[in-house]
Coordinates of C-alpha atoms in Angstrom, one line a residue:
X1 CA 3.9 -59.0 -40.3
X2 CA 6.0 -55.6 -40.9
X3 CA 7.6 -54.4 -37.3
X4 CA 9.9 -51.6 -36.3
X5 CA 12.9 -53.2 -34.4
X6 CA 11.1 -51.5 -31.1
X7 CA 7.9 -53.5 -31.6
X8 CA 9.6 -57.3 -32.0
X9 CA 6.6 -59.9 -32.4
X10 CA 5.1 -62.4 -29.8
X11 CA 7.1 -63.9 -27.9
X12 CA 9.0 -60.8 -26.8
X13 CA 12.9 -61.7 -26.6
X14 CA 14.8 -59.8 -23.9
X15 CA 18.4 -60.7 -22.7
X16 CA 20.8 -58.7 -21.4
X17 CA 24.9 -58.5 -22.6
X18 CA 27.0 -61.2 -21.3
X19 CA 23.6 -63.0 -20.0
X20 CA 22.6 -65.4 -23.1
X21 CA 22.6 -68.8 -23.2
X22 CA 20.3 -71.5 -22.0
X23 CA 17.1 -71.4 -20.3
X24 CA 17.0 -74.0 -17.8
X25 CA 13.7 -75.3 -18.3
X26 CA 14.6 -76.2 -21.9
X27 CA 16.5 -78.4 -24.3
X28 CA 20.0 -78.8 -22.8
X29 CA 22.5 -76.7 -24.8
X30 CA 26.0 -75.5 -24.7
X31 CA 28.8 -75.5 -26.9
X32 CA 33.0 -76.0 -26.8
X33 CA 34.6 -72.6 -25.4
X34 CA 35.7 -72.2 -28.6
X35 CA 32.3 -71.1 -30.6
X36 CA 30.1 -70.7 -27.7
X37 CA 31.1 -68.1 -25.3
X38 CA 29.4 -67.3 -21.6
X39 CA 28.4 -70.6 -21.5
X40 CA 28.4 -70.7 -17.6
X41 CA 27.2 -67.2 -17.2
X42 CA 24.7 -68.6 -19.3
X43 CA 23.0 -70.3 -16.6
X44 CA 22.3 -67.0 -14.8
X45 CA 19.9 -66.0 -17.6
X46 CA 16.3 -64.6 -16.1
X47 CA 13.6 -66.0 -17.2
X48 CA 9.9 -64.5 -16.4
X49 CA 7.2 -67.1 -18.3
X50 CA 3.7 -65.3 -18.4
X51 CA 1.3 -68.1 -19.7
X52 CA -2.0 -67.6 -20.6
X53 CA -5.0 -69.5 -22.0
X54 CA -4.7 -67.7 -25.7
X55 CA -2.3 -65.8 -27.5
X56 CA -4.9 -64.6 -30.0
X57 CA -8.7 -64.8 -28.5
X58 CA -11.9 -63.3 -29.7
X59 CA -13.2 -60.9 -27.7
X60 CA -16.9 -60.4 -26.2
X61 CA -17.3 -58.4 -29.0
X62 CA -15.9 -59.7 -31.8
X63 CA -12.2 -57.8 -31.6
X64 CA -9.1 -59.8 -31.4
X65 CA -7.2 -59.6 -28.4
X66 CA -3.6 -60.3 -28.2
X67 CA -1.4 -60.7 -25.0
X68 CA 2.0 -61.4 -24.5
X69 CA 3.1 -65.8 -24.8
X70 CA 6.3 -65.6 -23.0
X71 CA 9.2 -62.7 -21.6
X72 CA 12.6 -63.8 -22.0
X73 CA 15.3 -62.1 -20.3
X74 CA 14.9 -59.3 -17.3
X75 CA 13.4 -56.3 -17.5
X76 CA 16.1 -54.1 -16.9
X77 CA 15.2 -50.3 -17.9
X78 CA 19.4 -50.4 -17.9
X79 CA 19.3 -51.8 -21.7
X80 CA 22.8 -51.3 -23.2
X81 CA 23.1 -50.3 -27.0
X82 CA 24.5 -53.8 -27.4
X83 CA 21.4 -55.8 -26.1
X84 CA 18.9 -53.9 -28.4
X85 CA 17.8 -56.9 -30.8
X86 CA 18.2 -55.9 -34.3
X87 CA 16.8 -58.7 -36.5
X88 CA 14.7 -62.0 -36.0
X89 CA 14.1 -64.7 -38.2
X90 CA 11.8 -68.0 -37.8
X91 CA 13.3 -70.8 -39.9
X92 CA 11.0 -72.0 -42.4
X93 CA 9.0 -74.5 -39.8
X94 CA 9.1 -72.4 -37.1
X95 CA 10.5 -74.2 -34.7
X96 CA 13.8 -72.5 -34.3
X97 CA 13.8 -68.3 -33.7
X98 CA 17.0 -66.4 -34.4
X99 CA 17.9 -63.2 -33.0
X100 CA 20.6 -61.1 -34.0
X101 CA 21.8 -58.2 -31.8
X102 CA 24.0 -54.9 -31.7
X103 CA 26.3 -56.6 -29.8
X104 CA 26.9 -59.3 -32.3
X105 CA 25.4 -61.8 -30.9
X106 CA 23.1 -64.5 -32.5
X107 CA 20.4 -66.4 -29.8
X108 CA 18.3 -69.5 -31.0
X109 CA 15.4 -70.1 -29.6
X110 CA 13.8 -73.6 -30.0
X111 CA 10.1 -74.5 -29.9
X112 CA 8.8 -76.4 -26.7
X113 CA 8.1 -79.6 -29.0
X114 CA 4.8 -79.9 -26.4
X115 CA 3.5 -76.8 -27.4
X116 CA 2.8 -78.5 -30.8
X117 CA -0.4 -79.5 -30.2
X118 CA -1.3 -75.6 -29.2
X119 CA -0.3 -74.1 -32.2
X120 CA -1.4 -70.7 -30.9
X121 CA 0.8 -71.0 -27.6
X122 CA 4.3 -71.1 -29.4
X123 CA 6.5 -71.6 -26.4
X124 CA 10.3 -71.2 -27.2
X125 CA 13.6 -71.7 -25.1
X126 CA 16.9 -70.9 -25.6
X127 CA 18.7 -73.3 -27.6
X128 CA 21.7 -72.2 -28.6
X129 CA 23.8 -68.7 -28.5
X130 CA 27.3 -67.6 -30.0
X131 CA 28.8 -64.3 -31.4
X132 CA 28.5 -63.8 -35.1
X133 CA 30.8 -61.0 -35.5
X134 CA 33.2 -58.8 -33.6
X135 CA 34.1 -55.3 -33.9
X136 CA 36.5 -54.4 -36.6
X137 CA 38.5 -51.1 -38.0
X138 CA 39.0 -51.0 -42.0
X139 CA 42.9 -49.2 -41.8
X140 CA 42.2 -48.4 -45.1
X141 CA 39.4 -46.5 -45.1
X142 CA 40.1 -45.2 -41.5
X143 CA 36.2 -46.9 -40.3
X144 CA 35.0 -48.6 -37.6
X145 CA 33.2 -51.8 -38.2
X146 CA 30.3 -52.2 -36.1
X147 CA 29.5 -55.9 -34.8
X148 CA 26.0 -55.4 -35.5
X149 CA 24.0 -57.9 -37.2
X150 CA 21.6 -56.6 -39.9
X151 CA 20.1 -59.5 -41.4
X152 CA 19.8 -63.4 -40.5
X153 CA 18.7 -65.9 -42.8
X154 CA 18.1 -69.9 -42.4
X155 CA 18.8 -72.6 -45.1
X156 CA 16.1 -75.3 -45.5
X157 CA 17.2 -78.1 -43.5
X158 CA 18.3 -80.9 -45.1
X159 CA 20.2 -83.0 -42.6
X160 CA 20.3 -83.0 -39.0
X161 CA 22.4 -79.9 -38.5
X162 CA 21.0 -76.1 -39.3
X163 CA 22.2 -73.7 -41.3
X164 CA 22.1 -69.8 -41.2
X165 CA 23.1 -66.5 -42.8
X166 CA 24.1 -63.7 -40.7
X167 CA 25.5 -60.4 -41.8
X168 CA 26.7 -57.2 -40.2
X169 CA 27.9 -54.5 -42.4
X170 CA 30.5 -56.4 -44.7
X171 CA 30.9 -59.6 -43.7
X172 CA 28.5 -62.6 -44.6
X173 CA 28.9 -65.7 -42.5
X174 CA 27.2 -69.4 -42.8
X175 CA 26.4 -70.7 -39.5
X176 CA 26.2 -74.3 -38.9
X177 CA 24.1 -75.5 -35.7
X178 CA 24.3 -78.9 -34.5
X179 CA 23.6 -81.8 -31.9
X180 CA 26.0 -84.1 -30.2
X181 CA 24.8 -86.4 -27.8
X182 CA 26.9 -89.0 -27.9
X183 CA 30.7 -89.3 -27.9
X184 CA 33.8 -92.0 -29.4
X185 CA 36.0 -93.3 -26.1
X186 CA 38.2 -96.4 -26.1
X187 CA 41.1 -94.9 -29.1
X188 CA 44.8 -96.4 -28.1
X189 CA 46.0 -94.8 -30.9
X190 CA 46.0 -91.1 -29.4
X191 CA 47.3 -89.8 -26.4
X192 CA 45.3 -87.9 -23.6
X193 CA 46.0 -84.6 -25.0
X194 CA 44.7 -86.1 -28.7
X195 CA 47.9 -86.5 -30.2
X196 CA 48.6 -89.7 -32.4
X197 CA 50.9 -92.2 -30.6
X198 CA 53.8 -93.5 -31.9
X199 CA 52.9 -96.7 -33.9
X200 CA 56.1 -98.6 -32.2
X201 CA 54.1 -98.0 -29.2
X202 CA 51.0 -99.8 -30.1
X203 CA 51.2 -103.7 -29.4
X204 CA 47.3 -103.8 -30.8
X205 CA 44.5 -101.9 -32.4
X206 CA 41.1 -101.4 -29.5
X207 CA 37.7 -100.8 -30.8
X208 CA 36.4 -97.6 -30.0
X209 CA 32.4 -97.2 -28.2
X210 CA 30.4 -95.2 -28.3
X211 CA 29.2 -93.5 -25.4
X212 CA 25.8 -91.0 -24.8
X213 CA 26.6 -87.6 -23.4
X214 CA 25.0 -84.6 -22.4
X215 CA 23.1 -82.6 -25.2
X216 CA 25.6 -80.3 -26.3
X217 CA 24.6 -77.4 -29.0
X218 CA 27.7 -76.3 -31.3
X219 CA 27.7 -73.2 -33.8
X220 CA 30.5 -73.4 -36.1
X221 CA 31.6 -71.3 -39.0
X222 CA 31.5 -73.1 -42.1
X223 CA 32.0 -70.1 -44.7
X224 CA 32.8 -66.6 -44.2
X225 CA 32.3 -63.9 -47.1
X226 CA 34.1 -61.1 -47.2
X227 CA 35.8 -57.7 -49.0
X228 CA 32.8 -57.8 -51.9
X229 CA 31.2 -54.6 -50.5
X230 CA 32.3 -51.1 -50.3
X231 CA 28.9 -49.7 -49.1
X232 CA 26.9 -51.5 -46.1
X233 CA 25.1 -54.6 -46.3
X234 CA 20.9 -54.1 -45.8
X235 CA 19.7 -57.3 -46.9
X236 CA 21.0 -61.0 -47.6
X237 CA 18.0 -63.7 -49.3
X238 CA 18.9 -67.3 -50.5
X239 CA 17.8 -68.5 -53.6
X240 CA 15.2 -71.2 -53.9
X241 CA 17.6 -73.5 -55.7
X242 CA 19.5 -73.8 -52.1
X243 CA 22.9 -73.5 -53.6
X244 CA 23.3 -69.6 -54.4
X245 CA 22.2 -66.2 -52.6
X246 CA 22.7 -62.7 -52.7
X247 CA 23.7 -59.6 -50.4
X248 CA 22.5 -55.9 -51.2
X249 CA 24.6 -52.7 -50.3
X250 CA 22.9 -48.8 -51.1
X251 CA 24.6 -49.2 -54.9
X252 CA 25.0 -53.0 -55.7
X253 CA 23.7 -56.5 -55.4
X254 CA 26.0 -59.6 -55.7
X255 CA 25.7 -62.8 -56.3
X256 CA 27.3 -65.7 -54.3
X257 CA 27.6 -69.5 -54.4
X258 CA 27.1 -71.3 -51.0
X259 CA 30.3 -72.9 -51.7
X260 CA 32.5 -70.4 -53.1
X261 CA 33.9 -67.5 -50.5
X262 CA 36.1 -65.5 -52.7
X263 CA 34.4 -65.1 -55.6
X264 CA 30.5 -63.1 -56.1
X265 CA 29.4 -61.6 -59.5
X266 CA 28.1 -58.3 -59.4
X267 CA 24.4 -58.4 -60.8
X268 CA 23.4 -54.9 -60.0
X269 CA 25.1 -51.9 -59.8
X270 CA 23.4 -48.2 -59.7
X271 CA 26.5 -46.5 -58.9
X272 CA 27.2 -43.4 -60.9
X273 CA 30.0 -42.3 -62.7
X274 CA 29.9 -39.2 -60.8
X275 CA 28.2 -39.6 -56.9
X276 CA 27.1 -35.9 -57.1
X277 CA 24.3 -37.6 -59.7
X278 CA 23.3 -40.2 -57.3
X279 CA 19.5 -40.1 -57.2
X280 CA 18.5 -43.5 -55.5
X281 CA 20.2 -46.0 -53.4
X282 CA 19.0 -49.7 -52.9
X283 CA 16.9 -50.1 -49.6
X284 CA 16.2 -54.3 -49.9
X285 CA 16.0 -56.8 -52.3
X286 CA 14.6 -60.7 -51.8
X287 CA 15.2 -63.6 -54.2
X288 CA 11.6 -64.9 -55.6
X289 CA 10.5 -67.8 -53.4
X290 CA 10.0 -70.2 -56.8
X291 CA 11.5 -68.6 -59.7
X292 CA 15.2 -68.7 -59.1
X293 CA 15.8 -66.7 -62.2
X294 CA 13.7 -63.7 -60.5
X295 CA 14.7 -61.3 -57.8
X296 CA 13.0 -57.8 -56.6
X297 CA 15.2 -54.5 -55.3
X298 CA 13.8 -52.0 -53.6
X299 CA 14.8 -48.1 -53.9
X300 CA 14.5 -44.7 -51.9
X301 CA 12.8 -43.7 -54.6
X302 CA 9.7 -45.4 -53.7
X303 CA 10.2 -48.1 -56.7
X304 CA 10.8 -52.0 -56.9
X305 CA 12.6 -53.8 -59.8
X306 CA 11.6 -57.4 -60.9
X307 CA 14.8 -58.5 -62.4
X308 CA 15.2 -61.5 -64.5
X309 CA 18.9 -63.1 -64.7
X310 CA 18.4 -64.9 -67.6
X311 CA 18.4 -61.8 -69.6
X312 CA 22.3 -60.5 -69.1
X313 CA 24.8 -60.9 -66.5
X314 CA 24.2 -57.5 -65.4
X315 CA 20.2 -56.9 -64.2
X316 CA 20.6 -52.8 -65.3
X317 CA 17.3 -53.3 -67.1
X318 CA 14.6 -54.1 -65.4
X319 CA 11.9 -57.1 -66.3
X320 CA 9.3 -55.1 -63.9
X321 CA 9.2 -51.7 -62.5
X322 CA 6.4 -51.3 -59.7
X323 CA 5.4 -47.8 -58.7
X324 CA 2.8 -46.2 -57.7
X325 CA 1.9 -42.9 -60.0
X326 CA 2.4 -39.7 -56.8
X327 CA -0.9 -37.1 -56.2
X328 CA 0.1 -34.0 -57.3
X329 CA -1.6 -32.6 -54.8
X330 CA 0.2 -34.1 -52.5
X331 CA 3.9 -33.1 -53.0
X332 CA 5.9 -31.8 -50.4
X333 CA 9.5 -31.7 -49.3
X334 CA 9.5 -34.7 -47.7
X335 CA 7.5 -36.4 -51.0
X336 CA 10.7 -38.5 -51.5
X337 CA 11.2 -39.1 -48.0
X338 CA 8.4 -40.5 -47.5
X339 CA 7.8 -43.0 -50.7
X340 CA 11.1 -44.6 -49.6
X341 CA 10.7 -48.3 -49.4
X342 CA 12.6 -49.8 -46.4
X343 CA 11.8 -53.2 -46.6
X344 CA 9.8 -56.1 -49.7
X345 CA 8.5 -59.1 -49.3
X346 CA 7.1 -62.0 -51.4
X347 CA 4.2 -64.2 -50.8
X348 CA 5.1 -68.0 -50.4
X349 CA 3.8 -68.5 -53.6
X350 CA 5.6 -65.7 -55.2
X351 CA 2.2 -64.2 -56.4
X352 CA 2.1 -61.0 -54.6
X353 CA 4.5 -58.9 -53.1
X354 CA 4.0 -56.4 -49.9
X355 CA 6.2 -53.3 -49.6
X356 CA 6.7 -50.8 -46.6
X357 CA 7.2 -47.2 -46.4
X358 CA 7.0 -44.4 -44.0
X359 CA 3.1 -44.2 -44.1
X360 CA 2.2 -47.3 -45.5
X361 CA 2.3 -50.8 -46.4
X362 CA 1.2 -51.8 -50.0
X363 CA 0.2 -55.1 -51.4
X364 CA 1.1 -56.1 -55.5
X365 CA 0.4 -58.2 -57.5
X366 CA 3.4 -59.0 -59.4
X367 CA 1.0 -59.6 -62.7
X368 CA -0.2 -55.6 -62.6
X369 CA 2.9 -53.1 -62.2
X370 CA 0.6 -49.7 -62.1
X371 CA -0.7 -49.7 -58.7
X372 CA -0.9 -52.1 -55.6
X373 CA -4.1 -53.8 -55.1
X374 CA -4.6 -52.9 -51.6
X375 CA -2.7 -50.6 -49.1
X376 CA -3.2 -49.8 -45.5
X377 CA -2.0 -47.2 -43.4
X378 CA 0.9 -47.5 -41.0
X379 CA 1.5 -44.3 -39.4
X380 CA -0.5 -42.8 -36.9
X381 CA -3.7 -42.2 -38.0
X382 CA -2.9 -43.1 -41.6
X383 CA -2.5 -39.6 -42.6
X384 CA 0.3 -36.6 -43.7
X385 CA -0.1 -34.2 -41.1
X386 CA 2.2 -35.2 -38.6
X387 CA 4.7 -36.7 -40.8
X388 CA 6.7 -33.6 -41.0
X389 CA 7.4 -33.2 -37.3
X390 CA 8.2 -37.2 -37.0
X391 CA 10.4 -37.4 -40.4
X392 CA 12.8 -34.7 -38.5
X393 CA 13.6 -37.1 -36.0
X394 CA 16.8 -39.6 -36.3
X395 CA 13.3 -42.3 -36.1
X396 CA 12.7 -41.9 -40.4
X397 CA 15.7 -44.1 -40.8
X398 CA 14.2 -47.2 -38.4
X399 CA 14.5 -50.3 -40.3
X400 CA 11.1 -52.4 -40.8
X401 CA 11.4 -56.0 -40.8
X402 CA 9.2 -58.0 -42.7
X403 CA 7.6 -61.4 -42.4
X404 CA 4.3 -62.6 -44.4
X405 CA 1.8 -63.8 -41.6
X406 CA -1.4 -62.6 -43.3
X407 CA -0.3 -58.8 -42.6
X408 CA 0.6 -57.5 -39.5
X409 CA 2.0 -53.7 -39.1
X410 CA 4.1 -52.3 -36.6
X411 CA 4.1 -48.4 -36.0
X412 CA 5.2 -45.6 -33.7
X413 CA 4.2 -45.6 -30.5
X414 CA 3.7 -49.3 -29.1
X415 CA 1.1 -49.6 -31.8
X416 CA 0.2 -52.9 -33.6
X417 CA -2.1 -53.6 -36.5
X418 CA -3.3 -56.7 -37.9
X419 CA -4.8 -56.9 -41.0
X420 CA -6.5 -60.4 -42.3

């Protein structure tokens, strides 16, 4: 599934600024005031539900027909630039749905656990919402900051709580999400106010209870990386060992320990020693799903690197370079426009890998690096002719996202296309 940020996948996820927070039909969420703002105004959020008998039926004839699952959020034509979503990510069961906004704001959606037995009517409610990142100015530099998150990734779960990358264009934060349903009462060693009493002032020691409470949802920060890129951060991927990840700028890719906030180790940089011989700037790059040796770059030149970090410290030699030889014939002055890559993606297995472009999506085989084994159109009518007169447009530079749901495409124009 490869979608333009204006064509967001089923269910569609509205919500306005200032609005997010819990539906009231779901689980019961919240948060302290000090991670989980709007809480109250939270409570306000509109919810339209639009249920239907199939999210994905056969038609009379054979064609698939798709319809919408769920609306969250009003329909407002009054959008502000803040509430345009500009990444989602399903965590790897699919029962939790992050969104990450321009306002920098990151809304969890959980899965109605009774929609399990439906698994093509995923139902989802808000379950928790905080703000990732704020604003910032670099004096330095003299630049604005903007609170936009590009990228959000989950952890695998291993304990009760969730974890979660989010990025905007410097920083890196890890996100921990977790329940509290119950709460300690009974101390006589601390005051009202939670400061520790005098012990002159305690004649004896009182067991504690434990006492249930109202679900309450808390996002904390558990890491936050910072001041390791000079360019802005397109794409963050975990490694499969769980413990390590990386973040890609247009020039470099670093390397960072879960663990470890101020320290990352440069393992690609295509910087120049002179910028006016910059031919190529890193689009997205993705950790291999099994190998977590291997990791794939994408360029604006239309290529992808399979880079193995056992070989050096520094990836600037390639293990794999895919590309696809360019028709002669069909060189233009957008040529280079075109072929660039704006977002890769690797199969679960780490067997085949599907790249996007301007016109197309392309599927590899990471065992043959001369041509893709299949590709399918995603522009209009799958041709050049009109590709001029959109690549003018500020539209060229949409990001794709990318997901691996047997293939579906998003293009210009509302359009959808699924590919099996």
């Amino acid at each position: 599934m490869l979608l333009p940020e204006d064509a967001l996948p089923l269910p569609n996820l509205l919500y306005s600024r200032g609005r997010p927070g819990r539906d009231c039909g779901g689980v019961q969420g919240g948060a302290s005031s000090k991670h989980l703002s709007n809480q109250e105004s939270a409570k306000d959020m509109s919810v339209l539900d639009s249920h239907t008998k199939s999210c994905h039926t056969a038609g009379s004839n054979g064609d698939v027909q798709w319809c919408f699952a769920q609306v969250k959020g009003t329909l407002d034509d009054d959008v502000t630039e803040a509430d345009i979503i500009s990444c989602v990510e399903f965590n790897h069961d699919g029962d939790l749905l992050a969104t990450g906004d321009k306002g920098g704001r990151v809304v969890i959606f959980q899965r109605d656990p009774g929609s399990k037995t439906f698994p093509r009517r995923g139902e989802y409610n808000v379950y928790s919402t905080f703000q990732s990142h704020e604003p910032e100015f670099d004096y330095l530099k003299s630049l604005e900051i903007e609170e936009k998150i590009n990228k959000i990734r989950w952890l695998k779960r291993r304990n009760p709580a969730h974890f979660l990358l989010s990025t905007n264009d410097k920083t890196i934060k890890l996100w921990k999400v977790s329940e509290r349903d119950k709460k300690v009462e009974g101390y006589n060693t601390r005051s009202e106010n939670g400061s520790l009493i005098d012990p002159v002032n305690v004649n004896s020691l009182r067991v504690p209870t434990i006492k249930p409470m109202e679900l309450m949802v808390e996002a904390s920060p558990r890491r936050i990386f910072a001041n390791a890129h000079t360019y802005h951060i397109n794409s963050i991927s975990v490694n499969s060992d769980q413990e390590t990840y990386l973040s890609a700028d247009d020039l470099r890719i670093n390397l960072w320990h879960l663990e470890i906030t101020d320290q990352s180790f440069n393992i690609v940089d295509i910087k120049p020693t002179n910028m006016e011989e910059l031919t190529e700037v890193i689009t997205a790059a993705e950790f291999h799903p099994v190998e977590c040796n291997l990791f794939v770059y994408s360029s604006s030149k239309g290529t992808i690197r399979l880079c193995d970090m056992r070989a050096s410290a520094l990836c600037d030699r390639h293990a794999k370079l895919f590309e696809e030889p360019e028709d002669p014939t069909n060189r233009s002055f957008f040529s280079e426009i075109i072929s660039s890559i704006s977002d890769v993606k690797l199969s679960n297995n780490g067997r085949y890998m599907i790249s996007r472009d301007y016109l197309s999506v392309k599927v590899w085989d990471l065992h043959m690096e001369t041509k893709p084994i299949e590709t399918y159109p995603a522009a209009e009518n799958g041709n050049r002719e009109g590709a001029p007169n959109r690549i003018r447009s500020v539209c060229r530079f949409a990001d794709f996202i990318g997901v691996i749901l047997r293939l579906r495409i998003g293009s210009r124009h509302k359009l959808y296309k699924y590919y099996n």
